[in-house]
CSV table of N, CA and C in Angstrom, one decimal:
chain,number,residue,atom,x,y,z
A,22,MET,N,131.5,129.3,59.8
A,22,MET,CA,132.0,130.0,60.5
A,22,MET,C,132.6,131.7,59.9
A,23,VAL,N,132.5,132.4,60.2
A,23,VAL,CA,132.6,133.4,59.1
A,23,VAL,C,134.1,133.9,59.5
A,24,SER,N,134.9,133.9,58.3
A,24,SER,CA,136.3,134.2,58.6
A,24,SER,C,137.1,135.7,59.5
A,25,ALA,N,138.2,135.8,60.1
A,25,ALA,CA,138.3,137.0,61.0
A,25,ALA,C,138.7,138.1,59.7
A,26,GLU,N,139.2,137.6,58.4
A,26,GLU,CA,139.6,138.8,57.4
A,26,GLU,C,137.4,139.5,57.1
A,27,ILE,N,136.7,138.6,57.4
A,27,ILE,CA,135.3,139.4,56.7
A,27,ILE,C,134.8,140.0,57.7
A,28,VAL,N,134.9,139.4,59.4
A,28,VAL,CA,134.8,140.3,60.3
A,28,VAL,C,135.3,141.7,60.5
A,29,GLN,N,136.6,141.5,60.1
A,29,GLN,CA,137.3,142.9,60.3
A,29,GLN,C,137.0,143.4,59.1
A,30,TRP,N,137.0,143.6,58.0
A,30,TRP,CA,136.4,144.1,56.7
A,30,TRP,C,134.8,144.9,57.1
A,31,VAL,N,133.9,144.0,57.9
A,31,VAL,CA,132.6,144.4,58.2
A,31,VAL,C,132.7,145.3,59.3
A,32,GLU,N,134.0,145.5,60.1
A,32,GLU,CA,133.8,146.3,60.9
A,32,GLU,C,134.3,147.6,60.5
A,33,GLN,N,135.5,147.5,59.7
A,33,GLN,CA,135.9,148.8,58.6
A,33,GLN,C,134.6,149.2,58.0
A,34,ALA,N,133.8,148.7,57.3
A,34,ALA,CA,132.6,149.0,56.4
A,34,ALA,C,131.4,149.7,57.6
A,35,GLY,N,131.2,149.0,58.2
A,35,GLY,CA,130.3,149.2,59.4
A,35,GLY,C,129.6,150.5,59.2
A,36,PRO,N,130.3,151.4,59.7
A,36,PRO,CA,129.9,152.6,59.9
A,36,PRO,C,129.6,153.5,58.7
A,37,ALA,N,129.8,153.2,57.0
A,37,ALA,CA,129.7,153.8,56.3
A,37,ALA,C,128.4,153.1,55.8
A,38,VAL,N,128.6,151.8,56.1
A,38,VAL,CA,126.8,151.3,55.6
A,38,VAL,C,125.7,151.6,56.4
A,39,THR,N,126.1,151.6,57.6
A,39,THR,CA,125.2,152.1,58.6
A,39,THR,C,124.6,153.5,58.3
A,40,ALA,N,125.3,154.3,58.2
A,40,ALA,CA,124.9,155.7,57.8
A,40,ALA,C,124.2,155.8,56.6
A,41,ALA,N,124.5,155.0,55.4
A,41,ALA,CA,124.0,154.9,54.2
A,41,ALA,C,122.6,154.2,54.7
A,42,VAL,N,122.0,153.5,55.4
A,42,VAL,CA,120.9,152.7,55.6
A,42,VAL,C,119.9,153.7,56.5
A,43,GLY,N,120.8,154.8,57.5
A,43,GLY,CA,120.1,155.6,58.1
A,43,GLY,C,119.7,156.5,57.2
A,44,ALA,N,120.3,156.9,56.0
A,44,ALA,CA,119.8,158.4,55.4
A,44,ALA,C,119.2,157.5,54.4
A,45,TYR,N,118.9,156.8,53.8
A,45,TYR,CA,118.3,156.4,52.8
A,45,TYR,C,116.8,155.5,53.0
A,46,GLY,N,117.4,154.4,54.0
A,46,GLY,CA,116.3,153.2,53.8
A,46,GLY,C,116.7,152.3,53.1
A,47,ALA,N,115.9,151.5,52.5
A,47,ALA,CA,115.8,150.4,51.8
A,47,ALA,C,116.0,151.3,50.3
A,48,ALA,N,115.9,152.3,50.1
A,48,ALA,CA,116.0,153.0,48.8
A,48,ALA,C,117.3,152.9,48.7
A,49,VAL,N,118.2,152.8,49.6
A,49,VAL,CA,119.6,153.0,49.3
A,49,VAL,C,120.3,152.0,48.3
A,50,LEU,N,119.4,151.1,47.7
A,50,LEU,CA,119.9,149.8,47.0
A,50,LEU,C,119.4,150.5,45.8
A,51,THR,N,118.3,151.1,45.6
A,51,THR,CA,118.2,151.5,44.1
A,51,THR,C,118.5,153.4,44.0
A,52,ARG,N,118.6,154.1,44.7
A,52,ARG,CA,119.0,155.3,44.5
A,52,ARG,C,120.1,155.6,43.9
A,53,ALA,N,120.0,156.4,42.8
A,53,ALA,CA,121.4,157.1,42.3
A,53,ALA,C,122.1,157.8,43.4
A,54,GLN,N,123.1,157.8,43.4
A,54,GLN,CA,124.1,158.5,44.1
A,54,GLN,C,123.9,160.1,43.9
A,55,ASP,N,123.6,161.0,45.2
A,55,ASP,CA,123.8,161.7,45.1
A,55,ASP,C,125.0,162.7,44.9
A,56,THR,N,125.4,163.4,44.0
A,56,THR,CA,126.7,164.0,44.2
A,56,THR,C,127.1,164.5,45.4
A,57,ALA,N,126.2,165.5,46.0
A,57,ALA,CA,126.4,166.2,47.2
A,57,ALA,C,126.0,165.3,48.5
A,58,ALA,N,126.1,164.0,48.3
A,58,ALA,CA,126.0,163.1,49.5
A,58,ALA,C,127.4,162.8,50.3
A,59,ASP,N,127.2,162.7,51.7
A,59,ASP,CA,128.5,162.9,52.5
A,59,ASP,C,129.3,161.8,51.8
A,60,ALA,N,130.7,161.6,51.9
A,60,ALA,CA,131.4,160.3,51.6
A,60,ALA,C,131.0,159.1,52.1
A,61,THR,N,131.0,159.4,53.5
A,61,THR,CA,130.8,158.0,54.4
A,61,THR,C,128.8,157.5,53.7
A,62,VAL,N,128.2,157.7,53.4
A,62,VAL,CA,127.0,157.8,52.9
A,62,VAL,C,127.1,157.0,51.1
A,63,GLY,N,128.2,158.0,50.9
A,63,GLY,CA,128.2,157.1,49.2
A,63,GLY,C,128.9,155.9,49.3
A,64,LEU,N,130.0,155.8,50.3
A,64,LEU,CA,130.7,154.6,50.3
A,64,LEU,C,129.9,153.6,50.7
A,65,GLY,N,129.1,153.5,52.2
A,65,GLY,CA,127.8,153.0,52.4
A,65,GLY,C,126.9,152.1,51.1
A,66,GLN,N,127.0,153.4,50.7
A,66,GLN,CA,125.6,152.8,49.4
A,66,GLN,C,126.2,152.2,48.3
A,67,ARG,N,127.7,152.8,48.5
A,67,ARG,CA,128.1,151.7,47.1
A,67,ARG,C,128.3,150.1,47.5
A,68,ILE,N,128.8,150.0,48.9
A,68,ILE,CA,129.1,148.7,49.1
A,68,ILE,C,127.5,147.9,49.0
A,69,LEU,N,126.6,148.3,49.3
A,69,LEU,CA,125.1,147.7,49.8
A,69,LEU,C,124.6,147.4,48.4
A,70,GLN,N,125.2,148.5,47.5
A,70,GLN,CA,124.5,148.2,45.8
A,70,GLN,C,125.4,147.0,45.3
A,71,ALA,N,126.4,147.4,45.9
A,71,ALA,CA,126.9,145.9,44.8
A,71,ALA,C,126.9,144.5,45.3
A,72,VAL,N,126.7,144.4,47.2
A,72,VAL,CA,125.6,143.2,47.2
A,72,VAL,C,124.4,142.8,46.6
A,73,TRP,N,123.8,143.9,46.7
A,73,TRP,CA,122.5,143.8,46.4
A,73,TRP,C,122.4,143.5,44.5
A,74,ARG,N,123.2,143.9,43.9
A,74,ARG,CA,123.1,143.5,42.7
A,74,ARG,C,123.4,142.4,42.3
A,75,ARG,N,124.3,141.3,43.1
A,75,ARG,CA,124.6,140.1,42.9
A,75,ARG,C,123.7,139.4,43.3
A,76,ARG,N,122.8,139.5,44.2
A,76,ARG,CA,121.0,138.7,44.4
A,76,ARG,C,120.5,138.3,43.2
A,77,ASP,N,119.7,137.7,43.0
A,77,ASP,CA,118.5,137.2,42.6
A,77,ASP,C,117.6,138.0,42.8
A,78,GLU,N,116.4,137.9,42.4
A,78,GLU,CA,114.9,138.6,42.7
A,78,GLU,C,114.7,138.7,43.9
A,79,ALA,N,114.7,137.5,44.3
A,79,ALA,CA,114.0,136.9,45.9
A,79,ALA,C,115.3,137.6,46.4
A,80,GLY,N,116.2,137.3,46.2
A,80,GLY,CA,117.5,138.1,47.5
A,80,GLY,C,117.5,139.3,47.5
A,81,ARG,N,117.1,140.2,46.5
A,81,ARG,CA,117.1,141.6,46.2
A,81,ARG,C,116.2,141.9,47.0
A,82,ALA,N,114.8,141.3,47.1
A,82,ALA,CA,113.6,142.0,47.6
A,82,ALA,C,113.6,141.7,49.0
A,83,GLU,N,114.6,140.3,49.4
A,83,GLU,CA,114.7,140.1,51.3
A,83,GLU,C,115.7,141.2,51.5
A,84,TRP,N,116.5,141.7,50.8
A,84,TRP,CA,117.4,142.6,51.3
A,84,TRP,C,116.8,143.9,51.6
A,85,GLU,N,115.9,144.4,50.5
A,85,GLU,CA,115.5,145.4,50.7
A,85,GLU,C,114.2,145.7,51.8
A,86,ARG,N,113.7,144.3,52.4
A,86,ARG,CA,112.9,144.2,53.5
A,86,ARG,C,113.5,144.2,54.6
A,87,VAL,N,114.7,143.5,54.8
A,87,VAL,CA,115.4,143.7,55.7
A,87,VAL,C,116.0,145.1,56.0
A,88,LEU,N,116.6,145.7,54.8
A,88,LEU,CA,117.1,147.0,55.2
A,88,LEU,C,116.1,148.0,55.8
A,89,GLY,N,114.8,147.7,55.2
A,89,GLY,CA,113.6,148.7,55.4
A,89,GLY,C,113.3,148.6,56.8
A,90,GLU,N,113.2,147.5,57.3
A,90,GLU,CA,113.0,147.6,58.7
A,90,GLU,C,114.1,147.7,59.6
A,91,ALA,N,115.3,148.0,59.2
A,91,ALA,CA,116.4,148.6,60.1
A,91,ALA,C,116.6,149.7,60.2
A,92,ALA,N,115.9,150.2,58.9
A,92,ALA,CA,116.3,151.9,59.2
A,92,ALA,C,114.8,152.3,59.6
A,93,ASP,N,113.8,151.6,59.6
A,93,ASP,CA,112.6,151.9,60.7
A,93,ASP,C,112.7,151.9,62.1
A,94,GLU,N,113.7,150.7,62.7
A,94,GLU,CA,113.9,151.2,63.8
A,94,GLU,C,114.4,152.2,64.6
A,95,GLN,N,115.1,152.8,63.5
A,95,GLN,CA,115.9,154.2,63.9
A,95,GLN,C,116.6,154.2,65.3
A,96,SER,N,117.5,152.8,65.0
A,96,SER,CA,118.7,152.8,66.2
A,96,SER,C,119.6,152.4,65.4
A,97,ASP,N,120.4,153.1,65.7
A,97,ASP,CA,122.0,152.3,65.2
A,97,ASP,C,122.5,151.2,65.4
A,98,ALA,N,122.5,151.1,66.8
A,98,ALA,CA,123.2,149.8,67.2
A,98,ALA,C,122.1,148.5,66.3
A,99,TYR,N,120.9,148.5,66.6
A,99,TYR,CA,120.3,147.5,65.9
A,99,TYR,C,121.1,147.6,64.0
A,100,THR,N,120.7,148.5,63.5
A,100,THR,CA,121.0,149.0,62.2
A,100,THR,C,122.6,148.5,61.8
A,101,THR,N,123.3,148.1,62.9
A,101,THR,CA,124.6,147.9,62.7
A,101,THR,C,125.0,146.5,62.4
A,102,ALA,N,124.4,146.0,64.0
A,102,ALA,CA,124.0,144.5,63.7
A,102,ALA,C,123.2,143.7,62.8
A,103,VAL,N,122.0,144.4,62.1
A,103,VAL,CA,121.6,143.5,61.3
A,103,VAL,C,122.3,143.8,59.8
A,104,VAL,N,122.9,145.1,59.6
A,104,VAL,CA,123.6,144.8,58.0
A,104,VAL,C,124.8,144.2,58.1
A,105,SER,N,125.6,144.0,59.5
A,105,SER,CA,127.0,143.3,59.5
A,105,SER,C,126.7,142.0,59.4
A,106,ARG,N,125.7,141.4,59.8
A,106,ARG,CA,124.9,140.3,59.8
A,106,ARG,C,125.1,139.7,58.2
A,107,LEU,N,124.3,140.8,57.7
A,107,LEU,CA,123.7,140.4,56.2
A,107,LEU,C,124.9,140.4,55.5
A,108,LEU,N,126.2,141.6,55.6
A,108,LEU,CA,127.1,141.4,54.9
A,108,LEU,C,128.3,140.2,54.8
A,109,LYS,N,128.2,140.0,56.6
A,109,LYS,CA,129.0,138.6,56.5
A,109,LYS,C,128.4,137.8,56.4
A,110,ARG,N,127.1,137.2,55.7
A,110,ARG,CA,126.5,136.2,55.1
A,110,ARG,C,126.9,136.1,53.5
A,111,ALA,N,126.6,137.3,53.4
A,111,ALA,CA,127.4,137.3,51.7
A,111,ALA,C,128.4,137.5,51.5
A,112,LEU,N,129.6,137.8,51.9
A,112,LEU,CA,130.8,137.8,52.0
A,112,LEU,C,131.4,136.5,52.2
A,113,GLN,N,130.9,135.9,53.2
A,113,GLN,CA,131.4,134.6,53.5
A,113,GLN,C,130.9,133.6,52.0
A,114,ASP,N,130.2,133.7,51.5
A,114,ASP,CA,129.7,132.9,50.5
A,114,ASP,C,129.9,133.1,49.2
A,115,ASP,N,130.7,134.3,48.5
A,115,ASP,CA,131.0,135.1,47.5
A,115,ASP,C,132.3,135.6,47.5
A,116,PRO,N,133.5,135.0,47.3
A,116,PRO,CA,134.9,135.4,47.4
A,116,PRO,C,135.3,136.3,46.3
A,117,GLU,N,134.4,136.5,45.1
A,117,GLU,CA,134.7,137.5,44.3
A,117,GLU,C,133.9,138.7,44.8
A,118,LEU,N,133.0,138.8,45.2
A,118,LEU,CA,132.0,139.8,46.0
A,118,LEU,C,133.5,140.2,47.2
A,119,ARG,N,134.1,139.5,48.1
A,119,ARG,CA,135.0,140.0,49.0
A,119,ARG,C,136.0,141.1,48.4
A,120,GLU,N,136.8,140.5,47.2
A,120,GLU,CA,137.7,140.9,46.4
A,120,GLU,C,137.1,142.5,46.0
A,121,GLU,N,135.9,142.5,44.9
A,121,GLU,CA,135.4,144.0,44.9
A,121,GLU,C,135.2,144.7,45.7
A,122,LEU,N,134.6,143.9,47.2
A,122,LEU,CA,134.3,145.2,48.5
A,122,LEU,C,135.5,145.7,49.0
A,123,ALA,N,136.6,144.7,48.9
A,123,ALA,CA,138.0,145.0,49.8
A,123,ALA,C,138.5,145.8,49.3
A,124,ALA,N,138.6,146.3,47.6
A,124,ALA,CA,139.0,147.2,46.5
A,124,ALA,C,138.2,148.7,47.5
A,125,LEU,N,137.3,148.7,47.8
A,125,LEU,CA,136.5,149.8,48.0
A,125,LEU,C,136.7,150.6,49.6
A,126,VAL,N,137.2,149.7,50.5
A,126,VAL,CA,137.4,149.5,51.9
A,126,VAL,C,138.6,149.1,52.4
A,127,PRO,N,139.9,149.6,52.1
A,127,PRO,CA,140.9,149.0,52.3
A,127,PRO,C,141.1,148.6,53.9
A,128,ALA,N,141.6,147.3,53.8
A,128,ALA,CA,142.2,146.5,55.4
A,128,ALA,C,143.1,148.0,55.9
A,129,PRO,N,142.7,148.4,56.8
A,129,PRO,CA,143.4,149.3,58.4
A,129,PRO,C,144.9,149.4,58.5
A,130,ALA,N,145.7,150.4,58.4
A,130,ALA,CA,146.9,150.1,58.3
A,130,ALA,C,147.0,149.5,59.7
A,131,ALA,N,148.4,148.9,60.0
A,131,ALA,CA,148.9,148.2,61.7
A,131,ALA,C,148.9,149.9,62.5
A,132,GLY,N,148.2,149.3,63.5
A,132,GLY,CA,148.4,150.6,64.5
A,132,GLY,C,147.4,151.8,64.0
A,133,SER,N,146.5,151.9,62.8
A,133,SER,CA,145.4,152.7,62.8
A,133,SER,C,144.6,152.6,63.9
A,134,VAL,N,143.6,153.5,64.2
A,134,VAL,CA,142.4,153.5,64.9
A,134,VAL,C,141.2,153.9,64.2
A,135,THR,N,140.3,153.6,64.7
A,135,THR,CA,139.1,154.0,64.0
A,135,THR,C,138.2,154.8,64.8
A,136,VAL,N,137.8,156.0,64.8
A,136,VAL,CA,137.0,156.5,65.8
A,136,VAL,C,135.3,156.8,65.0
A,137,THR,N,134.5,156.4,65.6
A,137,THR,CA,133.4,156.7,65.3
A,137,THR,C,132.4,157.3,66.2
A,138,ALA,N,131.2,158.3,65.7
A,138,ALA,CA,130.6,158.6,66.7
A,138,ALA,C,129.5,158.4,66.1
A,139,ALA,N,128.2,158.4,66.8
A,139,ALA,CA,126.8,158.1,66.0
A,139,ALA,C,125.9,158.6,66.9
A,140,GLY,N,124.9,159.6,66.2
A,140,GLY,CA,123.8,159.6,67.3
A,140,GLY,C,124.0,161.3,67.6
A,141,GLU,N,122.8,161.6,68.0
A,141,GLU,CA,122.6,163.2,68.1
A,141,GLU,C,123.8,163.5,69.2
A,142,ARG,N,124.5,164.6,69.1
A,142,ARG,CA,125.6,165.3,70.0
A,142,ARG,C,127.1,164.3,70.3
A,143,SER,N,126.8,163.4,69.4
A,143,SER,CA,128.0,162.3,69.9
A,143,SER,C,129.5,163.2,69.3
A,144,ILE,N,130.3,162.6,69.9
A,144,ILE,CA,131.5,163.3,70.1
A,144,ILE,C,132.7,161.7,69.5
A,145,ALA,N,133.2,161.8,68.7
A,145,ALA,CA,134.4,161.0,68.5
A,145,ALA,C,136.0,161.6,68.4
A,146,ALA,N,136.5,161.2,69.4
A,146,ALA,CA,138.2,161.4,69.3
A,146,ALA,C,138.8,160.3,69.7
A,147,GLN,N,140.0,160.0,69.4
A,147,GLN,CA,141.2,159.1,69.8
A,147,GLN,C,141.6,159.3,71.3
A,148,HIS,N,142.0,160.8,71.0
A,148,HIS,CA,142.2,161.5,72.4
A,148,HIS,C,141.3,162.6,72.6
A,149,ILE,N,140.9,163.0,73.9
A,149,ILE,CA,140.3,164.2,74.1
A,149,ILE,C,140.3,164.3,75.7
A,150,GLY,N,140.5,166.2,75.9
A,150,GLY,CA,140.6,166.6,77.4
A,150,GLY,C,139.4,167.2,77.7
A,151,THR,N,138.7,168.0,77.2
A,151,THR,CA,137.2,168.4,77.9
A,151,THR,C,136.1,167.9,76.9
A,152,ALA,N,135.2,167.9,76.9
A,152,ALA,CA,134.2,167.6,76.0
A,152,ALA,C,132.5,168.1,76.5
A,153,ILE,N,132.2,168.8,75.9
A,153,ILE,CA,131.0,169.2,76.7
A,153,ILE,C,129.8,169.2,75.3
A,154,THR,N,128.9,168.3,75.4
A,154,THR,CA,127.8,168.6,74.5
A,154,THR,C,126.2,168.7,75.2
A,155,GLY,N,125.6,169.6,74.3
A,155,GLY,CA,124.2,170.0,75.1
A,155,GLY,C,124.1,171.4,74.9
A,156,ASP,N,123.2,172.2,75.4
A,156,ASP,CA,122.9,173.6,75.2
A,156,ASP,C,122.6,174.3,76.4
A,157,GLY,N,123.4,175.4,76.4
A,157,GLY,CA,123.5,176.3,78.1
A,157,GLY,C,124.8,175.6,78.6
A,158,HIS,N,125.7,175.0,78.4
A,158,HIS,CA,126.8,175.0,79.0
A,158,HIS,C,127.9,175.9,78.7
A,159,ALA,N,128.8,176.1,79.5
A,159,ALA,CA,130.0,177.1,79.4
A,159,ALA,C,131.3,176.5,79.3
A,160,ALA,N,132.3,176.7,78.8
A,160,ALA,CA,133.7,175.9,78.8
A,160,ALA,C,134.2,175.9,80.1
A,161,PRO,N,134.6,175.0,80.4
A,161,PRO,CA,135.3,175.1,82.1
A,161,PRO,C,136.6,176.1,82.4
A,162,ARG,N,136.8,176.8,83.3
A,162,ARG,CA,137.8,177.9,83.3
A,162,ARG,C,138.7,176.6,83.9
A,163,ALA,N,139.8,177.4,83.2
A,163,ALA,CA,141.3,176.8,83.6
A,163,ALA,C,141.9,177.3,84.8
């Protein structure tokens, strides 16, 4: 059984890790961080590399294979599910890793809200009036 603490951490880190896998595929594990990389992708890359470094050779090969397959699917939902499962398993078995990664992604403050948009023309907002995506639309008239 995965602890609630691990589940919460994976939910917090999930968007960054999914973005990193989507941007780099399995190469995220061995790629040097690009200084111009988006902060979210960079965080996800650091998380995945921290877990990957703690694996033996066979474990690293398995992570590369699974992350490569997840990236090839080109589905954010699939990638998120695969990466979440991998992270939960790794964190459940390694208390030191939990501490290391907790420092990268601190727990949210009480009452905080996380809003994530994924995919072409996505919109993310906690509160929103009118939102229009797509081509050829005019703003509504008051």
